[in-house]
PDB file of C-alpha atoms in Angstrom:
ATOM      1  CA  MET A  88       3.910   9.785   8.877  1.00  0.00           C
ATOM      2  CA  PHE A  89       3.270  13.507   9.402  1.00  0.00           C
ATOM      3  CA  ARG A  90       0.631  15.793   7.891  1.00  0.00           C
ATOM      4  CA  TYR A  91       0.306  19.540   8.444  1.00  0.00           C
ATOM      5  CA  GLY A  92      -2.471  21.819   7.212  1.00  0.00           C
ATOM      6  CA  LEU A  93      -1.160  25.169   6.037  1.00  0.00           C
ATOM      7  CA  ASN A  94      -4.727  26.491   5.820  1.00  0.00           C
ATOM      8  CA  ASN A  95      -8.199  25.156   5.022  1.00  0.00           C
ATOM      9  CA  SER A  96      -7.149  24.107   1.504  1.00  0.00           C
ATOM     10  CA  PHE A  97      -3.453  23.164   1.511  1.00  0.00           C
ATOM     11  CA  GLU A  98      -1.627  20.347   3.305  1.00  0.00           C
ATOM     12  CA  ILE A  99       1.964  19.128   3.309  1.00  0.00           C
ATOM     13  CA  GLY A 100       3.246  15.741   4.450  1.00  0.00           C
ATOM     14  CA  LEU A 101       6.341  13.708   5.229  1.00  0.00           C
ATOM     15  CA  ASP A 102       6.689   9.909   5.413  1.00  0.00           C
ATOM     16  CA  ILE A 103       9.830   8.324   6.909  1.00  0.00           C
ATOM     17  CA  PRO A 104       9.495   4.513   6.685  1.00  0.00           C
ATOM     18  CA  TYR A 105      11.540   1.849   8.434  1.00  0.00           C
ATOM     19  CA  VAL A 106      11.593  -1.403   6.432  1.00  0.00           C
ATOM     20  CA  SER A 107      12.347  -4.864   7.817  1.00  0.00           C
ATOM     21  CA  HIS A 108      12.549  -8.227   6.014  1.00  0.00           C
ATOM     22  CA  THR A 109      12.588 -11.268   8.324  1.00  0.00           C
ATOM     23  CA  THR A 110      11.708 -14.949   8.200  1.00  0.00           C
ATOM     24  CA  ALA A 111       8.010 -15.803   8.240  1.00  0.00           C
ATOM     25  CA  THR A 112       6.134 -15.587  11.546  1.00  0.00           C
ATOM     26  CA  PHE A 113       2.508 -16.109  10.547  1.00  0.00           C
ATOM     27  CA  ASP A 114       2.767 -19.108   8.184  1.00  0.00           C
ATOM     28  CA  GLY A 115       0.468 -21.275  10.309  1.00  0.00           C
ATOM     29  CA  PHE A 116      -2.086 -18.511  10.808  1.00  0.00           C
ATOM     30  CA  ILE A 117      -2.131 -17.682   7.075  1.00  0.00           C
ATOM     31  CA  ASP A 118      -2.613 -21.343   6.150  1.00  0.00           C
ATOM     32  CA  ASN A 119      -5.560 -21.583   8.555  1.00  0.00           C
ATOM     33  CA  TRP A 120      -6.978 -18.300   7.189  1.00  0.00           C
ATOM     34  CA  HIS A 121      -6.892 -19.621   3.606  1.00  0.00           C
ATOM     35  CA  HIS A 122      -8.444 -22.949   4.598  1.00  0.00           C
ATOM     36  CA  PHE A 123     -11.226 -21.327   6.641  1.00  0.00           C
ATOM     37  CA  PHE A 124     -12.279 -18.948   3.837  1.00  0.00           C
ATOM     38  CA  ASN A 125     -11.455 -21.429   1.026  1.00  0.00           C
ATOM     39  CA  LEU A 126      -9.034 -18.955  -0.566  1.00  0.00           C
ATOM     40  CA  PRO A 127      -6.495 -19.840  -3.284  1.00  0.00           C
ATOM     41  CA  GLU A 128      -2.990 -20.502  -1.952  1.00  0.00           C
ATOM     42  CA  GLY A 129      -0.839 -20.083  -5.060  1.00  0.00           C
ATOM     43  CA  GLN A 130       2.597 -21.655  -4.521  1.00  0.00           C
ATOM     44  CA  ARG A 131       2.436 -21.664  -0.711  1.00  0.00           C
ATOM     45  CA  PRO A 132       1.973 -25.455  -0.357  1.00  0.00           C
ATOM     46  CA  ASN A 133       5.192 -25.986  -2.360  1.00  0.00           C
ATOM     47  CA  ARG A 134       7.360 -23.772  -0.144  1.00  0.00           C
ATOM     48  CA  ALA A 135       8.857 -24.425   3.283  1.00  0.00           C
ATOM     49  CA  ASN A 136       7.631 -22.505   6.316  1.00  0.00           C
ATOM     50  CA  LYS A 137       9.752 -19.741   7.869  1.00  0.00           C
ATOM     51  CA  LEU A 138      11.520 -19.129   4.553  1.00  0.00           C
ATOM     52  CA  LEU A 139      12.896 -15.753   3.494  1.00  0.00           C
ATOM     53  CA  GLU A 140      13.898 -15.718  -0.175  1.00  0.00           C
ATOM     54  CA  TYR A 141      13.519 -13.006  -2.793  1.00  0.00           C
ATOM     55  CA  ARG A 142      15.049 -14.433  -5.967  1.00  0.00           C
ATOM     56  CA  TYR A 143      14.882 -13.380  -9.621  1.00  0.00           C
ATOM     57  CA  ARG A 144      16.696 -15.727 -12.010  1.00  0.00           C
ATOM     58  CA  VAL A 145      17.224 -15.445 -15.786  1.00  0.00           C
ATOM     59  CA  ASN A 146      18.766 -18.300 -17.806  1.00  0.00           C
ATOM     60  CA  GLY A 147      19.943 -19.985 -14.624  1.00  0.00           C
ATOM     61  CA  LEU A 148      21.672 -16.864 -13.278  1.00  0.00           C
ATOM     62  CA  ASP A 149      20.460 -14.875 -10.271  1.00  0.00           C
ATOM     63  CA  ARG A 150      19.722 -11.271 -11.187  1.00  0.00           C
ATOM     64  CA  PHE A 151      18.637 -10.549  -7.631  1.00  0.00           C
ATOM     65  CA  LEU A 152      18.783 -12.543  -4.391  1.00  0.00           C
ATOM     66  CA  LEU A 153      17.931 -11.631  -0.811  1.00  0.00           C
ATOM     67  CA  ASN A 154      17.739 -14.484   1.696  1.00  0.00           C
ATOM     68  CA  ASN A 155      19.000 -12.860   4.903  1.00  0.00           C
ATOM     69  CA  SER A 156      17.048 -10.751   7.380  1.00  0.00           C
ATOM     70  CA  THR A 157      17.599  -7.027   6.824  1.00  0.00           C
ATOM     71  CA  SER A 158      16.211  -3.757   8.127  1.00  0.00           C
ATOM     72  CA  GLY A 159      16.824  -0.063   7.692  1.00  0.00           C
ATOM     73  CA  LEU A 160      15.550   3.329   6.616  1.00  0.00           C
ATOM     74  CA  GLY A 161      13.230   3.246   3.600  1.00  0.00           C
ATOM     75  CA  ASP A 162      12.582   5.786   0.852  1.00  0.00           C
ATOM     76  CA  ILE A 163      11.447   9.108   2.335  1.00  0.00           C
ATOM     77  CA  MET A 164       8.405  10.673   0.674  1.00  0.00           C
ATOM     78  CA  PHE A 165       7.235  14.287   0.592  1.00  0.00           C
ATOM     79  CA  SER A 166       3.637  15.109  -0.340  1.00  0.00           C
ATOM     80  CA  ALA A 167       1.357  18.077  -0.872  1.00  0.00           C
ATOM     81  CA  GLY A 168      -2.426  18.200  -1.064  1.00  0.00           C
ATOM     82  CA  TYR A 169      -5.044  20.691  -2.198  1.00  0.00           C
ATOM     83  CA  GLN A 170      -8.721  20.424  -1.271  1.00  0.00           C
ATOM     84  CA  LEU A 171     -10.748  20.872  -4.442  1.00  0.00           C
ATOM     85  CA  PRO A 172     -13.976  22.883  -4.438  1.00  0.00           C
ATOM     86  CA  THR A 173     -17.068  20.638  -4.394  1.00  0.00           C
ATOM     87  CA  GLY A 174     -19.887  23.121  -4.001  1.00  0.00           C
ATOM     88  CA  SER A 175     -21.791  23.856  -0.830  1.00  0.00           C
ATOM     89  CA  SER A 176     -22.435  20.249   0.226  1.00  0.00           C
ATOM     90  CA  PRO A 177     -20.620  19.393   3.508  1.00  0.00           C
ATOM     91  CA  ASP A 178     -20.995  15.675   2.694  1.00  0.00           C
ATOM     92  CA  ARG A 179     -18.760  15.813  -0.387  1.00  0.00           C
ATOM     93  CA  ALA A 180     -14.984  16.262  -0.528  1.00  0.00           C
ATOM     94  CA  ALA A 181     -12.170  15.883  -3.053  1.00  0.00           C
ATOM     95  CA  ALA A 182      -8.423  16.421  -2.975  1.00  0.00           C
ATOM     96  CA  LEU A 183      -5.555  16.635  -5.455  1.00  0.00           C
ATOM     97  CA  ARG A 184      -2.216  15.298  -4.181  1.00  0.00           C
ATOM     98  CA  THR A 185       1.348  15.153  -5.451  1.00  0.00           C
ATOM     99  CA  TYR A 186       4.151  12.925  -4.165  1.00  0.00           C
ATOM    100  CA  LEU A 187       7.944  12.916  -4.392  1.00  0.00           C
ATOM    101  CA  LYS A 188       9.796   9.809  -3.171  1.00  0.00           C
ATOM    102  CA  LEU A 189      13.559  10.032  -2.695  1.00  0.00           C
ATOM    103  CA  PRO A 190      15.997   7.074  -2.873  1.00  0.00           C
ATOM    104  CA  THR A 191      17.089   7.144   0.784  1.00  0.00           C
ATOM    105  CA  GLY A 192      16.644   3.384   1.275  1.00  0.00           C
ATOM    106  CA  ASP A 193      19.038   0.578   0.348  1.00  0.00           C
ATOM    107  CA  ALA A 194      18.040  -1.172  -2.886  1.00  0.00           C
ATOM    108  CA  GLU A 195      20.222  -4.202  -2.127  1.00  0.00           C
ATOM    109  CA  LYS A 196      18.274  -4.734   1.118  1.00  0.00           C
ATOM    110  CA  LEU A 197      14.915  -3.988  -0.581  1.00  0.00           C
ATOM    111  CA  SER A 198      14.331  -1.070   1.763  1.00  0.00           C
ATOM    112  CA  GLY A 199      14.254   1.254  -1.241  1.00  0.00           C
ATOM    113  CA  SER A 200      14.069   1.242  -5.025  1.00  0.00           C
ATOM    114  CA  GLY A 201      17.245   3.206  -5.692  1.00  0.00           C
ATOM    115  CA  ALA A 202      15.403   5.887  -7.668  1.00  0.00           C
ATOM    116  CA  ALA A 203      13.227   8.935  -7.209  1.00  0.00           C
ATOM    117  CA  ASP A 204       9.516   8.629  -8.081  1.00  0.00           C
ATOM    118  CA  LEU A 205       6.950  11.354  -8.761  1.00  0.00           C
ATOM    119  CA  GLY A 206       3.196  10.859  -8.441  1.00  0.00           C
ATOM    120  CA  ILE A 207      -0.124  12.661  -8.704  1.00  0.00           C
ATOM    121  CA  SER A 208      -3.601  11.551  -7.640  1.00  0.00           C
ATOM    122  CA  ILE A 209      -7.146  12.744  -7.130  1.00  0.00           C
ATOM    123  CA  PHE A 210      -9.484  11.204  -4.572  1.00  0.00           C
ATOM    124  CA  GLY A 211     -12.978  12.040  -3.413  1.00  0.00           C
ATOM    125  CA  GLN A 212     -15.688  10.924  -1.025  1.00  0.00           C
ATOM    126  CA  GLU A 213     -19.433  11.220  -0.574  1.00  0.00           C
ATOM    127  CA  SER A 214     -21.139  10.762   2.791  1.00  0.00           C
ATOM    128  CA  SER A 215     -24.759  10.030   3.622  1.00  0.00           C
ATOM    129  CA  ASN A 216     -25.687   9.567   7.265  1.00  0.00           C
ATOM    130  CA  ALA A 217     -23.420   6.754   8.531  1.00  0.00           C
ATOM    131  CA  LEU A 218     -22.304   5.584   5.052  1.00  0.00           C
ATOM    132  CA  ASN A 219     -19.204   6.907   3.308  1.00  0.00           C
ATOM    133  CA  ILE A 220     -18.225   6.074  -0.300  1.00  0.00           C
ATOM    134  CA  PHE A 221     -14.712   6.982  -1.419  1.00  0.00           C
ATOM    135  CA  GLY A 222     -12.398   6.396  -4.353  1.00  0.00           C
ATOM    136  CA  GLY A 223      -9.950   7.805  -6.835  1.00  0.00           C
ATOM    137  CA  GLY A 224      -6.762   7.145  -8.729  1.00  0.00           C
ATOM    138  CA  GLY A 225      -3.508   8.503 -10.000  1.00  0.00           C
ATOM    139  CA  LEU A 226      -0.282   8.042 -11.922  1.00  0.00           C
ATOM    140  CA  LEU A 227       3.242   7.311 -10.723  1.00  0.00           C
ATOM    141  CA  LEU A 228       6.298   8.266 -12.783  1.00  0.00           C
ATOM    142  CA  THR A 229       9.030   5.861 -11.684  1.00  0.00           C
ATOM    143  CA  GLY A 230      12.795   6.069 -11.944  1.00  0.00           C
ATOM    144  CA  LYS A 231      14.763   3.068 -13.171  1.00  0.00           C
ATOM    145  CA  GLY A 232      16.408   2.512  -9.816  1.00  0.00           C
ATOM    146  CA  ARG A 233      18.698  -0.384  -8.921  1.00  0.00           C
ATOM    147  CA  VAL A 234      16.192  -3.248  -8.645  1.00  0.00           C
ATOM    148  CA  LEU A 235      15.749  -4.860 -12.095  1.00  0.00           C
ATOM    149  CA  ALA A 236      16.225  -1.448 -13.694  1.00  0.00           C
ATOM    150  CA  ASP A 237      15.989  -2.781 -17.267  1.00  0.00           C
ATOM    151  CA  ARG A 238      12.534  -4.254 -16.497  1.00  0.00           C
ATOM    152  CA  ARG A 239      11.061  -1.208 -14.782  1.00  0.00           C
ATOM    153  CA  GLN A 240       7.871   0.334 -16.174  1.00  0.00           C
ATOM    154  CA  PRO A 241       8.241   4.131 -16.404  1.00  0.00           C
ATOM    155  CA  LEU A 242       4.554   4.854 -15.725  1.00  0.00           C
ATOM    156  CA  VAL A 243       2.249   3.070 -13.266  1.00  0.00           C
ATOM    157  CA  GLY A 244      -1.441   3.711 -12.694  1.00  0.00           C
ATOM    158  CA  PHE A 245      -3.235   3.064  -9.408  1.00  0.00           C
ATOM    159  CA  ALA A 246      -6.789   3.328  -8.082  1.00  0.00           C
ATOM    160  CA  SER A 247      -8.913   2.650  -5.004  1.00  0.00           C
ATOM    161  CA  LEU A 248     -12.626   2.243  -4.336  1.00  0.00           C
ATOM    162  CA  GLY A 249     -14.234   1.587  -0.989  1.00  0.00           C
ATOM    163  CA  ALA A 250     -16.958   2.208   1.549  1.00  0.00           C
ATOM    164  CA  GLY A 251     -17.078   2.890   5.266  1.00  0.00           C
ATOM    165  CA  TRP A 252     -19.874   2.528   7.787  1.00  0.00           C
ATOM    166  CA  ALA A 253     -19.872   4.388  11.095  1.00  0.00           C
ATOM    167  CA  ILE A 254     -21.594   1.811  13.295  1.00  0.00           C
ATOM    168  CA  TRP A 255     -21.082   3.823  16.455  1.00  0.00           C
ATOM    169  CA  GLU A 256     -19.360   7.084  17.253  1.00  0.00           C
ATOM    170  CA  TRP A 257     -16.233   5.169  18.279  1.00  0.00           C
ATOM    171  CA  LEU A 258     -16.200   2.449  15.568  1.00  0.00           C
ATOM    172  CA  ASP A 259     -16.035   2.522  11.746  1.00  0.00           C
ATOM    173  CA  LEU A 260     -15.980  -0.536   9.491  1.00  0.00           C
ATOM    174  CA  LYS A 261     -14.372  -0.329   6.040  1.00  0.00           C
ATOM    175  CA  ILE A 262     -13.955  -2.363   2.875  1.00  0.00           C
ATOM    176  CA  GLN A 263     -11.679  -1.212   0.073  1.00  0.00           C
ATOM    177  CA  PHE A 264     -10.341  -2.433  -3.272  1.00  0.00           C
ATOM    178  CA  ASP A 265      -6.864  -1.264  -4.316  1.00  0.00           C
ATOM    179  CA  GLY A 266      -5.268  -1.877  -7.694  1.00  0.00           C
ATOM    180  CA  HIS A 267      -2.317  -0.880  -9.830  1.00  0.00           C
ATOM    181  CA  THR A 268      -0.808  -1.620 -13.232  1.00  0.00           C
ATOM    182  CA  PRO A 269       2.500  -3.573 -13.427  1.00  0.00           C
ATOM    183  CA  PHE A 270       5.714  -2.067 -12.071  1.00  0.00           C
ATOM    184  CA  TYR A 271       7.869  -4.345 -14.240  1.00  0.00           C
ATOM    185  CA  GLU A 272       7.887  -5.872 -17.724  1.00  0.00           C
ATOM    186  CA  SER A 273       7.909  -9.638 -17.172  1.00  0.00           C
ATOM    187  CA  ASP A 274       6.103 -12.868 -18.028  1.00  0.00           C
ATOM    188  CA  LEU A 275       5.888 -13.641 -14.303  1.00  0.00           C
ATOM    189  CA  ASP A 276       2.571 -12.818 -12.646  1.00  0.00           C
ATOM    190  CA  GLU A 277       4.421 -11.593  -9.556  1.00  0.00           C
ATOM    191  CA  LEU A 278       6.141  -8.846 -11.565  1.00  0.00           C
ATOM    192  CA  GLY A 279       4.413  -8.378 -14.911  1.00  0.00           C
ATOM    193  CA  LYS A 280       0.696  -8.356 -14.070  1.00  0.00           C
ATOM    194  CA  GLY A 281      -1.492  -5.680 -12.581  1.00  0.00           C
ATOM    195  CA  SER A 282      -2.739  -6.322  -9.071  1.00  0.00           C
ATOM    196  CA  ILE A 283      -5.964  -5.987  -7.088  1.00  0.00           C
ATOM    197  CA  GLN A 284      -6.133  -6.347  -3.310  1.00  0.00           C
ATOM    198  CA  LEU A 285      -9.119  -6.475  -0.989  1.00  0.00           C
ATOM    199  CA  ASN A 286      -8.778  -4.589   2.308  1.00  0.00           C
ATOM    200  CA  MET A 287     -11.141  -5.225   5.213  1.00  0.00           C
ATOM    201  CA  GLY A 288     -11.015  -3.655   8.642  1.00  0.00           C
ATOM    202  CA  GLY A 289     -12.041  -0.710  10.721  1.00  0.00           C
ATOM    203  CA  ALA A 290     -11.050   2.191  12.924  1.00  0.00           C
ATOM    204  CA  LEU A 291     -11.430   2.647  16.677  1.00  0.00           C
ATOM    205  CA  HIS A 292     -11.770   6.240  17.897  1.00  0.00           C
ATOM    206  CA  PHE A 293     -10.752   6.690  21.515  1.00  0.00           C
ATOM    207  CA  TYR A 294      -9.240   9.120  24.002  1.00  0.00           C
ATOM    208  CA  LYS A 295      -9.912  12.481  22.419  1.00  0.00           C
ATOM    209  CA  ASN A 296      -8.166  12.651  19.003  1.00  0.00           C
ATOM    210  CA  TRP A 297      -6.585   9.169  18.899  1.00  0.00           C
ATOM    211  CA  THR A 298      -7.563   6.587  16.254  1.00  0.00           C
ATOM    212  CA  LEU A 299      -6.417   2.971  15.847  1.00  0.00           C
ATOM    213  CA  THR A 300      -6.888   1.521  12.338  1.00  0.00           C
ATOM    214  CA  ILE A 301      -6.739  -2.256  11.801  1.00  0.00           C
ATOM    215  CA  ASN A 302      -6.878  -3.777   8.292  1.00  0.00           C
ATOM    216  CA  VAL A 303      -6.289  -7.146   6.646  1.00  0.00           C
ATOM    217  CA  ALA A 304      -5.426  -7.168   2.918  1.00  0.00           C
ATOM    218  CA  GLU A 305      -5.885 -10.213   0.674  1.00  0.00           C
ATOM    219  CA  ASP A 306      -4.551 -10.722  -2.867  1.00  0.00           C
ATOM    220  CA  ILE A 307      -7.700 -11.445  -4.865  1.00  0.00           C
ATOM    221  CA  MET A 308      -5.500 -11.589  -7.985  1.00  0.00           C
ATOM    222  CA  VAL A 309      -3.303 -14.458  -6.805  1.00  0.00           C
ATOM    223  CA  ASN A 310       0.506 -14.119  -7.046  1.00  0.00           C
ATOM    224  CA  THR A 311       0.386 -10.386  -7.783  1.00  0.00           C
ATOM    225  CA  ALA A 312       0.674  -9.278  -4.136  1.00  0.00           C
ATOM    226  CA  PRO A 313       1.485 -10.816  -0.729  1.00  0.00           C
ATOM    227  CA  ASP A 314      -0.902 -13.562   0.407  1.00  0.00           C
ATOM    228  CA  VAL A 315      -2.065 -11.454   3.320  1.00  0.00           C
ATOM    229  CA  VAL A 316      -1.034  -8.127   4.844  1.00  0.00           C
ATOM    230  CA  PHE A 317      -1.808  -6.980   8.387  1.00  0.00           C
ATOM    231  CA  TYR A 318      -2.022  -3.224   8.803  1.00  0.00           C
ATOM    232  CA  LEU A 319      -1.958  -1.310  12.104  1.00  0.00           C
ATOM    233  CA  GLU A 320      -1.945   2.474  12.323  1.00  0.00           C
ATOM    234  CA  LEU A 321      -2.138   4.650  15.426  1.00  0.00           C
ATOM    235  CA  GLN A 322      -2.690   8.317  14.699  1.00  0.00           C
ATOM    236  CA  THR A 323      -3.601  11.519  16.464  1.00  0.00           C
ATOM    237  CA  THR A 324      -4.210  15.157  15.596  1.00  0.00           C
ATOM    238  CA  PHE A 325      -2.782  18.233  17.279  1.00  0.00           C
TER     239      PHE A 325
END
């Protein structure tokens, strides 16, 4: 992930993902996590541990099946951002962003969708002392691609709302809700329902301009997103 500021108002970006699908590693930890917090488990108790299986079946026939470990280059994304005017307050900020995702990944390995997507969003934040409130939303115009192309929704909406608290100069805590409308037309919750996830975590600021972000995401709308997602990001500025 790369971001470059052309001036005080404009920014360009490039994301080059590497996607890997492997057998489960954290099944035991996730089970303990759900039991400890009394969280719903969906279909997990009915499935074997260390199982990798993406399957979509219609009338007894597999429309899509991936049950072997794969990895490779994902869909590359270009972005551009513009900082919107918000008056004279230094505690308020807003930005308009556009995105273009290219089909550089392999749809058969689920490292890409097989289509180009175009998106636009607007996000803002308001700060007061150590508290930071942020949120926004946008629209994604999706191509049909090669993964269940006849079920693909052409337009997807997404939004986020969250808060951060700077406990110390070197530590921020964050909570965030992320949601989106369905990507596919289907009676299955996993494909045909909108989704909301809860993200909890924080950021450690250390060694000059380096920041380590650690998040855990939970599917509060069960079956519409992975049970749990662990997010690590190490970033710096030049």
